[in-house]
């Protein structure tokens, strides 16, 4: 079952029923973009992203500054933990802890994808908290995610590698996992 952004766009949220706020970051420091997403879980198991951000990578962008920026943004929105890939574990953890944010190892891309498909299928996602521009961008990226049959009956996930923001400008790459 594919994600149905139209259902997610129409979902309403009872703002008084927040159960938890968390964040996830995917860092790319050489040729890609780093991304942050802050999400709230509401009573009844509804999930709503509050904020998404991408930062361009490059020689003039220091990884520690990206970690700091993401930690401060996540904290300002109520998150106290950021899940990130293992390849940034020690460096990110050190910066996060300076800003009272904990590091958590993120699940595999496949596990995140499976959980995402489940909450979309169960209609437990709302995009209502995102800005109109970010809602459009997220819906565009969701429409580009594909599942391709792989070896031994496994499914391979193909994530868009071109930023929707950059498509309009004719350049750049990123990923939406």
Coordinates of C-alpha atoms in Angstrom, one line a residue:
X1 CA 0.0 0.0 0.0
X2 CA 1.4 3.4 -1.0
X3 CA 1.3 6.4 1.2
X4 CA -1.8 8.4 0.6
X5 CA -0.8 12.1 1.1
X6 CA -4.4 13.3 0.5
X7 CA -5.6 11.4 3.6
X8 CA -2.6 12.7 5.6
X9 CA -3.4 16.2 4.4
X10 CA -7.0 15.9 5.6
X11 CA -6.2 14.4 9.0
X12 CA -7.1 16.8 11.9
X13 CA -5.2 16.9 15.2
X14 CA -6.3 17.6 18.8
X15 CA -3.4 19.8 19.9
X16 CA -4.1 19.1 23.5
X17 CA -3.4 15.4 23.2
X18 CA 0.4 15.3 22.6
X19 CA 2.0 12.2 24.0
X20 CA 5.6 12.7 22.7
X21 CA 7.8 14.8 20.5
X22 CA 10.8 13.2 18.8
X23 CA 13.3 14.0 16.0
X24 CA 15.3 12.2 13.4
X25 CA 18.3 13.4 11.4
X26 CA 20.1 12.0 8.4
X27 CA 23.5 13.6 7.9
X28 CA 25.4 13.9 4.7
X29 CA 28.5 16.0 4.8
X30 CA 30.2 15.8 1.4
X31 CA 27.9 15.6 -1.6
X32 CA 24.3 15.4 -0.3
X33 CA 22.1 17.2 2.1
X34 CA 21.5 16.7 5.8
X35 CA 17.9 16.5 6.9
X36 CA 16.0 16.9 10.2
X37 CA 12.4 16.0 10.9
X38 CA 10.6 16.7 14.2
X39 CA 7.4 14.7 14.8
X40 CA 4.8 14.6 17.5
X41 CA 2.8 11.6 18.5
X42 CA -0.8 12.3 19.6
X43 CA -3.3 10.3 21.7
X44 CA -4.7 7.5 19.6
X45 CA -1.4 6.9 17.8
X46 CA -1.6 9.8 15.3
X47 CA 1.7 11.1 14.1
X48 CA 2.3 14.6 12.7
X49 CA 5.5 16.1 11.4
X50 CA 6.0 19.6 12.8
X51 CA 9.1 20.6 11.0
X52 CA 11.4 19.4 8.2
X53 CA 14.6 21.0 7.1
X54 CA 17.4 20.2 4.7
X55 CA 20.9 21.7 4.9
X56 CA 23.3 21.7 1.9
X57 CA 26.6 20.0 2.4
X58 CA 29.9 21.4 1.2
X59 CA 33.5 22.2 2.2
X60 CA 32.4 25.4 4.0
X61 CA 29.8 23.6 6.1
X62 CA 31.1 22.2 9.3
X63 CA 29.4 19.0 10.5
X64 CA 29.4 20.1 14.1
X65 CA 27.5 23.3 13.1
X66 CA 24.8 21.2 11.4
X67 CA 24.6 18.9 14.5
X68 CA 24.3 22.0 16.7
X69 CA 21.7 23.7 14.5
X70 CA 19.5 20.5 14.4
X71 CA 19.9 19.9 18.1
X72 CA 18.8 23.5 18.9
X73 CA 15.8 23.4 16.5
X74 CA 14.7 20.0 17.8
X75 CA 14.9 21.2 21.4
X76 CA 13.0 24.4 20.6
X77 CA 10.1 22.2 19.3
X78 CA 10.1 20.0 22.4
X79 CA 12.2 17.0 21.3
X80 CA 14.8 15.7 23.8
X81 CA 16.1 12.9 21.6
X82 CA 17.3 12.8 18.0
X83 CA 17.6 9.4 16.2
X84 CA 20.5 9.4 13.8
X85 CA 22.6 6.9 11.7
X86 CA 25.4 5.1 13.4
X87 CA 28.1 6.7 11.2
X88 CA 27.7 10.0 13.1
X89 CA 27.2 8.5 16.5
X90 CA 30.1 9.8 18.5
X91 CA 30.4 13.2 16.9
X92 CA 26.7 13.9 16.9
X93 CA 26.3 12.6 20.5
X94 CA 29.0 14.9 21.8
X95 CA 27.3 18.0 20.2
X96 CA 23.8 16.9 21.1
X97 CA 24.7 16.5 24.8
X98 CA 26.1 20.0 25.0
X99 CA 22.5 21.1 24.2
X100 CA 20.7 18.6 26.5
X101 CA 19.7 16.4 23.6
X102 CA 20.2 12.6 23.6
X103 CA 21.4 10.5 20.7
X104 CA 19.4 7.4 19.7
X105 CA 20.5 5.0 17.0
X106 CA 17.9 5.1 14.3
X107 CA 16.4 1.9 13.0
X108 CA 17.4 0.7 9.6
X109 CA 15.9 2.4 6.5
X110 CA 13.8 -0.8 5.9
X111 CA 12.4 -0.7 9.4
X112 CA 11.6 3.0 9.1
X113 CA 10.0 2.4 5.8
X114 CA 7.9 -0.5 7.1
X115 CA 6.7 1.6 10.1
X116 CA 5.9 4.5 7.8
X117 CA 3.9 2.4 5.5
X118 CA 2.0 0.9 8.4
X119 CA 1.0 4.3 9.9
X120 CA 0.0 5.7 6.5
X121 CA -2.0 2.5 5.7
X122 CA -3.7 2.8 9.1
X123 CA -4.4 6.5 8.4
X124 CA -2.4 7.7 11.5
X125 CA -0.4 10.4 9.8
X126 CA -1.3 14.1 9.6
X127 CA 0.7 16.6 7.6
X128 CA -1.5 19.5 8.9
X129 CA 1.3 20.9 11.1
X130 CA 3.7 21.5 8.3
X131 CA 3.8 24.8 6.3
X132 CA 1.9 24.6 3.0
X133 CA 5.2 24.7 1.1
X134 CA 6.7 21.8 3.2
X135 CA 3.4 19.8 2.8
X136 CA 3.7 20.1 -1.0
X137 CA 7.4 19.0 -0.9
X138 CA 6.8 16.1 1.4
X139 CA 3.8 14.8 -0.7
X140 CA 6.0 15.1 -3.8
X141 CA 8.8 13.1 -2.2
X142 CA 6.4 10.5 -0.9
X143 CA 5.0 10.0 -4.4
X144 CA 8.5 9.2 -5.6
X145 CA 9.3 6.4 -3.1
X146 CA 9.2 3.0 -4.8
X147 CA 9.4 -0.6 -3.6
X148 CA 11.2 -2.9 -6.1
X149 CA 11.3 -6.7 -5.8
X150 CA 14.9 -7.8 -4.9
X151 CA 16.7 -11.0 -4.5
X152 CA 15.4 -13.9 -2.3
X153 CA 12.0 -12.3 -2.1
X154 CA 13.2 -9.2 -0.4
X155 CA 11.9 -5.8 -1.4
X156 CA 14.3 -3.0 -2.2
X157 CA 13.4 0.5 -1.3
X158 CA 14.2 3.2 -3.9
X159 CA 14.2 6.7 -2.3
X160 CA 14.2 9.9 -4.3
X161 CA 17.8 11.2 -4.5
X162 CA 16.8 14.6 -5.9
X163 CA 15.5 17.3 -3.6
X164 CA 12.1 18.5 -4.6
X165 CA 13.3 22.0 -3.6
X166 CA 16.3 21.6 -5.9
X167 CA 14.3 20.2 -8.8
X168 CA 12.8 23.6 -9.3
X169 CA 16.2 25.2 -9.3
X170 CA 17.6 22.5 -11.6
X171 CA 20.3 21.1 -9.3
X172 CA 21.2 19.3 -6.1
X173 CA 20.6 15.9 -4.5
X174 CA 19.2 14.7 -1.2
X175 CA 17.2 11.8 0.2
X176 CA 14.0 11.6 2.1
X177 CA 14.6 8.7 4.5

